[in-house]
Short mmCIF file of C-alpha atoms and ligand atoms in Angstrom, two decimals:
data_model
loop_
_atom_site.label_atom_id
_atom_site.label_comp_id
_atom_site.label_asym_id
_atom_site.label_seq_id
_atom_site.Cartn_x
_atom_site.Cartn_y
_atom_site.Cartn_z
CA MET A 1 122.56 109.10 111.00
CA GLN A 2 123.33 105.48 111.85
CA LYS A 3 124.23 103.56 108.68
CA LEU A 4 122.06 100.62 107.68
CA ARG A 5 124.21 97.48 107.94
CA GLY A 6 124.02 95.01 105.10
CA ALA A 7 125.28 91.48 104.45
CA LEU A 8 126.03 90.29 100.92
CA ILE A 9 125.75 86.67 99.77
CA GLY A 10 127.56 85.58 96.59
CA CYS A 11 130.91 87.26 95.89
CA GLY A 12 131.11 86.46 92.18
CA PHE A 13 131.49 88.40 88.94
CA PHE A 14 128.70 90.89 89.37
CA ALA A 15 128.82 91.29 93.16
CA VAL A 16 132.02 93.33 92.77
CA ASN A 17 129.89 96.07 91.18
CA GLN A 18 127.37 95.83 94.04
CA MET A 19 130.17 96.08 96.62
CA HIS A 20 131.63 99.17 94.92
CA ALA A 21 128.16 100.70 94.75
CA TRP A 22 127.51 100.04 98.48
CA ASN A 23 130.71 102.02 99.23
CA ASP A 24 129.10 104.98 97.42
CA VAL A 25 125.54 104.57 98.79
CA GLU A 26 124.67 107.19 101.40
CA GLY A 27 123.43 105.70 104.66
CA ALA A 28 124.36 102.03 104.14
CA GLU A 29 127.40 99.78 104.37
CA ILE A 30 128.25 96.11 104.03
CA VAL A 31 129.42 94.53 107.32
CA ALA A 32 129.47 90.82 106.41
CA ILE A 33 129.89 88.74 103.26
CA CYS A 34 129.27 85.11 102.39
CA ASP A 35 130.37 82.78 99.61
CA ARG A 36 130.72 79.03 99.62
CA ASP A 37 133.77 79.45 97.33
CA ALA A 38 136.69 80.27 99.69
CA GLU A 39 138.73 82.00 96.97
CA ARG A 40 135.92 84.40 95.98
CA LEU A 41 135.30 85.13 99.67
CA ARG A 42 138.96 85.97 100.17
CA ILE A 43 139.22 88.14 97.02
CA VAL A 44 136.14 90.25 97.75
CA GLY A 45 136.78 90.36 101.53
CA ASP A 46 140.32 91.65 101.00
CA GLN A 47 139.34 94.09 98.20
CA PHE A 48 136.62 95.71 100.30
CA ALA A 49 138.16 95.18 103.77
CA ILE A 50 135.27 93.15 105.15
CA ALA A 51 136.26 91.27 108.29
CA ARG A 52 133.15 89.15 108.84
CA ARG A 53 133.26 86.35 106.27
CA TYR A 54 131.12 83.25 106.02
CA SER A 55 131.06 80.17 103.82
CA ASP A 56 127.56 79.30 105.03
CA ALA A 57 124.59 81.69 104.75
CA ALA A 58 122.66 79.90 107.53
CA GLN A 59 125.54 80.55 109.93
CA MET A 60 125.65 84.23 108.90
CA PHE A 61 121.89 84.64 109.53
CA ALA A 62 122.23 82.83 112.87
CA ASP A 63 124.94 85.29 113.95
CA GLY A 64 122.88 88.27 112.68
CA GLY A 65 123.98 91.84 113.29
CA PHE A 66 122.77 93.29 109.96
CA ASP A 67 119.66 95.21 108.83
CA PHE A 68 119.32 93.78 105.30
CA VAL A 69 120.75 91.11 103.00
CA ASP A 70 121.82 91.55 99.41
CA ILE A 71 121.61 88.17 97.57
CA ALA A 72 123.98 88.30 94.59
CA THR A 73 124.16 84.59 93.82
CA THR A 74 122.92 82.93 90.60
CA VAL A 75 119.28 81.85 90.37
CA GLN A 76 119.53 78.27 91.75
CA SER A 77 119.98 79.52 95.35
CA HIS A 78 117.57 82.48 95.28
CA ARG A 79 114.48 80.79 96.72
CA ALA A 80 116.30 79.13 99.63
CA LEU A 81 118.18 82.34 100.52
CA VAL A 82 115.16 84.66 100.30
CA GLU A 83 113.18 82.20 102.48
CA MET A 84 116.08 82.19 104.94
CA ALA A 85 115.94 86.00 105.07
CA ALA A 86 112.16 85.82 105.66
CA ALA A 87 112.62 83.27 108.45
CA HIS A 88 115.00 85.67 110.17
CA LYS A 89 112.86 88.73 109.33
CA VAL A 90 115.73 90.39 107.44
CA PRO A 91 114.75 92.71 104.53
CA ALA A 92 116.14 91.26 101.29
CA ILE A 93 117.39 92.29 97.90
CA CYS A 94 117.54 89.45 95.37
CA GLN A 95 119.38 89.48 92.02
CA LYS A 96 117.55 88.75 88.79
CA PRO A 97 116.45 86.31 87.46
CA PHE A 98 114.32 86.34 90.63
CA ALA A 99 113.64 82.59 90.61
CA ARG A 100 113.78 79.46 88.52
CA THR A 101 110.00 79.37 88.03
CA LEU A 102 107.07 81.73 88.45
CA SER A 103 105.66 79.52 91.21
CA ASP A 104 108.97 79.79 93.14
CA ALA A 105 108.85 83.59 92.66
CA LYS A 106 105.28 83.72 93.99
CA ALA A 107 106.30 81.65 97.01
CA MET A 108 109.22 84.01 97.72
CA VAL A 109 106.96 87.08 97.58
CA ALA A 110 104.41 85.34 99.85
CA ALA A 111 107.12 84.34 102.39
CA CYS A 112 108.44 87.91 102.66
CA HIS A 113 104.90 89.31 102.85
CA ALA A 114 104.00 86.92 105.67
CA ALA A 115 107.24 87.83 107.49
CA GLY A 116 106.45 91.54 107.04
CA ILE A 117 109.80 92.30 105.37
CA PRO A 118 110.52 94.32 102.23
CA LEU A 119 111.80 92.37 99.22
CA MET A 120 113.35 94.08 96.20
CA VAL A 121 114.55 92.42 93.02
CA HIS A 122 117.85 93.89 91.79
CA GLU A 123 116.27 94.78 88.48
CA ASN A 124 118.61 97.66 87.72
CA PHE A 125 118.09 98.36 84.02
CA ARG A 126 115.09 100.72 84.55
CA TRP A 127 117.46 102.77 86.75
CA GLN A 128 119.83 103.53 83.88
CA THR A 129 120.16 107.25 83.17
CA PRO A 130 118.97 107.05 79.53
CA ILE A 131 115.91 104.91 80.48
CA GLN A 132 114.99 107.35 83.28
CA ALA A 133 115.33 110.19 80.74
CA VAL A 134 112.79 108.54 78.41
CA ARG A 135 110.39 108.03 81.34
CA LYS A 136 110.73 111.71 82.34
CA ALA A 137 110.07 112.87 78.79
CA LEU A 138 106.88 110.80 78.68
CA ASP A 139 105.77 112.04 82.12
CA ALA A 140 106.30 115.61 80.91
CA GLY A 141 103.87 114.89 78.04
CA ALA A 142 106.55 115.42 75.34
CA ILE A 143 104.84 113.07 72.86
CA GLY A 144 101.25 112.87 74.14
CA GLU A 145 99.87 109.32 74.53
CA PRO A 146 102.33 106.66 73.32
CA PHE A 147 100.67 104.11 71.05
CA TRP A 148 103.70 102.13 69.80
CA GLY A 149 107.16 101.24 71.08
CA ARG A 150 110.25 99.22 70.39
CA PHE A 151 112.78 98.18 73.04
CA SER A 152 115.84 96.76 71.38
CA PHE A 153 119.11 95.21 72.60
CA ARG A 154 121.16 93.73 69.75
CA SER A 155 124.78 92.92 70.30
CA GLY A 156 127.68 90.61 69.47
CA PHE A 157 129.46 91.18 72.80
CA ASP A 158 131.09 88.10 74.37
CA VAL A 159 129.17 87.78 77.61
CA PHE A 160 130.28 84.18 78.04
CA SER A 161 133.86 84.88 79.07
CA GLY A 162 132.77 86.78 82.24
CA GLN A 163 129.71 84.60 82.84
CA PRO A 164 130.45 81.06 81.50
CA TYR A 165 127.22 79.67 83.03
CA LEU A 166 125.24 81.66 80.43
CA ALA A 167 126.39 79.23 77.69
CA GLU A 168 125.24 76.18 79.68
CA GLY A 169 121.58 76.77 80.48
CA GLU A 170 118.66 75.45 78.45
CA ARG A 171 117.37 79.04 78.52
CA PHE A 172 119.60 82.01 77.75
CA ILE A 173 118.75 85.40 76.33
CA ILE A 174 115.14 85.94 77.48
CA GLU A 175 115.89 84.72 81.01
CA ASP A 176 119.17 86.62 81.35
CA LEU A 177 118.86 89.80 79.26
CA GLY A 178 115.34 89.95 77.85
CA ILE A 179 114.07 89.97 81.42
CA HIS A 180 115.61 93.49 81.72
CA THR A 181 114.24 94.60 78.35
CA LEU A 182 110.75 93.34 79.23
CA ASP A 183 110.96 95.20 82.53
CA ILE A 184 111.89 98.40 80.65
CA ALA A 185 108.90 97.88 78.36
CA ARG A 186 106.61 97.65 81.41
CA PHE A 187 108.31 100.64 83.05
CA ILE A 188 107.77 102.79 79.95
CA LEU A 189 104.46 101.57 78.49
CA GLY A 190 102.80 99.88 81.50
CA ASP A 191 101.68 96.33 82.26
CA VAL A 192 101.17 93.73 79.56
CA THR A 193 98.03 91.71 78.83
CA LYS A 194 99.24 89.38 76.10
CA LEU A 195 102.37 88.48 74.12
CA VAL A 196 103.67 86.32 71.34
CA ALA A 197 107.34 85.35 70.94
CA ARG A 198 109.76 83.79 68.51
CA THR A 199 113.25 82.59 69.46
CA ARG A 200 116.26 80.98 67.85
CA ARG A 201 119.78 79.97 68.56
CA VAL A 202 122.42 81.28 66.15
CA ASN A 203 125.64 80.58 68.13
CA PRO A 204 126.18 76.79 67.92
CA LYS A 205 128.47 76.81 70.99
CA ILE A 206 125.71 77.63 73.48
CA ARG A 207 122.71 75.59 74.67
CA GLY A 208 119.96 78.21 74.91
CA GLU A 209 118.40 80.73 72.54
CA ASP A 210 120.41 83.86 71.73
CA VAL A 211 117.82 85.72 69.65
CA ALA A 212 114.23 86.61 70.66
CA THR A 213 111.48 88.76 69.19
CA ILE A 214 108.45 89.46 71.36
CA LEU A 215 105.24 91.34 70.43
CA LEU A 216 103.42 92.81 73.46
CA ASP A 217 99.90 94.21 74.07
CA HIS A 218 99.99 96.77 76.90
CA GLU A 219 97.02 97.43 79.23
CA GLY A 220 96.81 101.05 78.08
CA GLY A 221 96.34 99.96 74.46
CA ALA A 222 99.90 100.48 73.17
CA THR A 223 101.66 97.78 71.14
CA SER A 224 105.39 97.17 71.52
CA ILE A 225 108.22 94.97 70.28
CA VAL A 226 110.99 93.70 72.56
CA ASP A 227 113.85 92.36 70.43
CA VAL A 228 117.06 91.00 71.88
CA SER A 229 120.06 89.34 70.30
CA TYR A 230 123.61 88.31 71.23
CA ALA A 231 124.24 87.18 67.63
CA THR A 232 124.29 90.60 65.98
CA LYS A 233 127.62 91.80 64.63
CA LEU A 234 127.59 95.55 64.11
CA GLY A 235 130.21 98.09 63.04
CA THR A 236 130.10 99.85 66.38
CA GLU A 237 129.25 97.42 69.21
CA PRO A 238 126.35 98.92 71.21
CA PHE A 239 126.69 96.68 74.34
CA PRO A 240 125.11 97.27 76.83
CA GLU A 241 122.76 99.91 75.44
CA THR A 242 118.99 99.41 75.21
CA LEU A 243 117.63 101.42 72.28
CA ILE A 244 114.10 102.73 72.38
CA GLU A 245 111.61 104.01 69.81
CA LEU A 246 108.27 105.48 70.89
CA ASP A 247 105.52 106.94 68.75
CA GLY A 248 102.91 109.05 70.51
CA THR A 249 99.85 111.07 69.53
CA GLU A 250 101.87 114.31 69.72
CA GLY A 251 105.38 113.24 68.68
CA THR A 252 108.16 110.66 68.81
CA ILE A 253 111.08 109.67 71.04
CA ARG A 254 114.18 107.94 69.76
CA LEU A 255 116.90 106.75 72.18
CA SER A 256 119.67 105.75 69.82
CA GLN A 257 123.20 104.35 70.02
CA GLY A 258 125.66 106.64 71.83
CA TYR A 259 123.04 107.65 74.40
CA ARG A 260 121.38 110.14 72.07
CA LEU A 261 117.82 111.13 72.96
CA GLU A 262 115.84 112.74 70.18
CA ILE A 263 112.38 114.11 70.84
CA THR A 264 110.19 115.44 68.06
CA ASN A 265 106.87 117.23 68.61
CA ALA A 266 105.04 120.42 67.61
CA SER A 267 107.94 122.50 69.05
CA GLY A 268 110.45 120.85 66.69
CA THR A 269 113.22 118.34 67.31
CA SER A 270 115.52 118.37 70.35
CA VAL A 271 118.58 116.20 70.84
CA THR A 272 120.04 115.55 74.33
CA ASP A 273 123.07 113.60 75.44
CA VAL A 274 121.80 111.18 78.12
CA ALA A 275 125.06 109.33 78.66
CA PRO A 276 125.57 107.78 82.10
CA GLN A 277 128.29 109.06 84.42
CA LEU A 278 131.54 107.13 84.58
CA LEU A 279 131.69 106.45 88.33
CA SER A 280 135.16 106.33 89.91
CA TRP A 281 135.17 102.51 90.01
CA ALA A 282 133.36 101.97 86.73
CA SER A 283 134.78 100.98 83.34
CA ARG A 284 133.45 101.23 79.80
CA PRO A 285 131.29 99.75 78.33
CA TRP A 286 129.81 98.54 81.65
CA HIS A 287 129.49 102.04 83.16
CA ASN A 288 125.82 102.36 82.15
CA ILE A 289 124.96 99.23 84.11
CA GLN A 290 127.32 100.10 86.93
CA GLU A 291 125.71 103.50 87.47
CA SER A 292 122.30 101.85 87.62
CA VAL A 293 123.56 99.42 90.28
CA PHE A 294 124.45 102.39 92.42
CA ALA A 295 121.05 104.06 91.73
CA ILE A 296 118.97 101.02 92.63
CA GLN A 297 120.95 100.35 95.83
CA GLN A 298 120.59 104.01 96.90
CA HIS A 299 116.85 103.66 96.24
CA TRP A 300 116.76 100.55 98.45
CA ALA A 301 118.54 102.34 101.33
CA ASP A 302 116.21 105.35 101.03
CA ARG A 303 113.04 103.21 100.95
CA LEU A 304 114.25 101.00 103.83
CA ARG A 305 114.62 104.14 105.91
CA ASP A 306 111.30 105.78 104.99
CA GLY A 307 109.29 102.52 104.78
CA GLY A 308 108.18 103.14 101.16
CA GLU A 309 107.71 100.47 98.49
CA THR A 310 110.64 99.98 96.11
CA SER A 311 110.11 100.42 92.37
CA THR A 312 111.13 96.82 91.65
CA SER A 313 109.59 95.07 94.68
CA GLY A 314 109.13 91.31 94.58
CA ALA A 315 105.42 91.84 93.88
CA ASP A 316 106.19 94.19 90.97
CA ASN A 317 108.80 91.81 89.57
CA LEU A 318 106.28 88.97 89.35
CA LYS A 319 104.72 90.90 86.47
CA THR A 320 108.10 91.05 84.64
CA PHE A 321 108.87 87.41 85.47
CA ALA A 322 105.49 86.35 84.10
CA LEU A 323 106.50 87.87 80.76
CA VAL A 324 109.62 85.73 80.68
CA GLU A 325 107.58 82.59 81.35
CA ALA A 326 105.00 83.65 78.79
CA ALA A 327 107.67 84.32 76.15
CA TYR A 328 109.14 80.82 76.52
CA GLU A 329 105.65 79.31 76.49
CA SER A 330 104.71 81.23 73.35
CA ALA A 331 107.98 80.44 71.57
CA ALA A 332 107.43 76.70 72.28
CA SER A 333 103.76 76.61 71.23
CA GLY A 334 103.77 79.30 68.56
CA ASN A 335 100.64 80.79 70.14
CA PRO A 336 99.93 84.06 72.01
CA VAL A 337 99.88 83.81 75.83
CA GLU A 338 97.57 85.75 78.19
CA ILE A 339 99.52 87.22 81.11
CA GLY A 340 96.62 87.51 83.57
CA ALA A 341 96.22 83.75 83.81
CA LEU A 342 99.87 83.29 84.79
CA LEU A 343 99.62 85.81 87.61
CA LYS A 344 96.61 84.18 89.32
N1 NAD B 1 121.65 93.16 86.77
C1 NAD B 1 122.71 92.99 85.99
O1 NAD B 1 123.03 93.90 85.28
C2 NAD B 1 123.49 91.71 86.08
C3 NAD B 1 124.69 91.51 85.38
C4 NAD B 1 125.37 90.30 85.52
C5 NAD B 1 124.86 89.30 86.36
N2 NAD B 1 123.66 89.53 87.01
C6 NAD B 1 123.08 88.49 87.86
O2 NAD B 1 123.83 88.35 89.05
C7 NAD B 1 123.75 87.01 89.53
C8 NAD B 1 125.17 86.53 89.84
O3 NAD B 1 125.85 86.45 88.60
P1 NAD B 1 127.45 86.34 88.55
O4 NAD B 1 127.82 86.42 87.12
O5 NAD B 1 128.07 87.25 89.54
O6 NAD B 1 127.60 84.80 89.02
P2 NAD B 1 128.93 84.10 89.62
O7 NAD B 1 128.77 82.68 89.39
O8 NAD B 1 130.16 84.80 89.12
O9 NAD B 1 128.81 84.43 91.20
C9 NAD B 1 127.89 83.82 92.04
C10 NAD B 1 128.64 83.55 93.38
O10 NAD B 1 127.67 83.08 94.32
C11 NAD B 1 128.26 82.03 95.07
N3 NAD B 1 127.13 81.20 95.59
C12 NAD B 1 126.18 80.55 94.86
N4 NAD B 1 125.31 79.95 95.70
C13 NAD B 1 125.68 80.27 96.97
C14 NAD B 1 125.16 79.95 98.25
N5 NAD B 1 124.05 79.19 98.39
N6 NAD B 1 125.79 80.43 99.34
C15 NAD B 1 126.91 81.19 99.21
N7 NAD B 1 127.46 81.51 98.01
C16 NAD B 1 126.86 81.05 96.90
C17 NAD B 1 129.14 81.29 94.09
O11 NAD B 1 130.16 80.57 94.77
C18 NAD B 1 129.73 82.48 93.28
O12 NAD B 1 130.92 82.97 93.81
C19 NAD B 1 123.02 86.21 88.45
O13 NAD B 1 121.72 85.93 88.88
C20 NAD B 1 123.04 87.12 87.25
O14 NAD B 1 121.90 86.95 86.40
C21 NAD B 1 122.99 90.70 86.91
#
């Protein structure tokens, strides 16, 4: 089987995980990399022995010779780079947050659709082993019909040392982290019709909000809470675990700290360890995220080969992105926001 050849743009903090994961993905490899920062290009090029190196993405696309592009830059460049991929008819993966605004995100989806190329957002959290385990339990009917949920990420972890730009933006936790938690809520309980949100900033050294509480109405009738915080100092730091509570007509699911999955129903209570694997290149506590990076990239390679739609396609991600926009709108106005109107 001929390997799919990929090119990666943006050799920063997180791209190192993506490069390690590409080494492990069956049927794909990275043949070219690009970064406008010469030092990052050299570090990642040398670490992963990539000979083709570019400081300019336009030049890399002009030279071609790859089957897909993996855009691992920060949000400012996403629209231009995705549109460049569409112009060259190169299938594209784009990191989250997908775009700066929902209208940019819609334009990116439309450009790829018109070019006839697949577009996947690198929305990896739903690919985490514990999150997949919750989904499987629901699919198996373990708790009947879920009517209530809570998706919680509360931490005091210093994310700013690895990603200093997170302290500088007007928006922080919903756009950076809550976007994953909202996607998990959609993945587990289905699409959302309406939400109301409250935010605040506790850490005085950052510009954006670091605490958010969001109440969601799901299409199927369930109610859920997405609560995220980077201002929560706990005895045992849970970063980067998402904790889940689900109540259903026939039982309950609790995904608690330490990757412990407890299911209670008429058969009794079962407890399973759903800890992620520690991949050879991974390190704690990031291993949960790192494993999901491998899983989503393997999914991309498999779907690119068989022509199937990816789980977090650009079109799917518009529905998560709309929740981010709605949460900021609601926090600013104090009022609930209808999601359907944003997606028109
Ligand atoms: N899914 C996750 O779990 C996860 C975790 C961390 C970060 N991220 C996301 O990954 C993205 C990258 O974050 P990071 O922390 O690695 O950022 P970073 O600033 O460390 O790296 C970005 C790199 O892209 C390069 N770059 C930017 N624009 C470019 C352009 N037009 N052409 C070529 N190179 C360009 C920069 O020089 C830099 O080296 C962000 O969108 C972030 O939200 C996702």
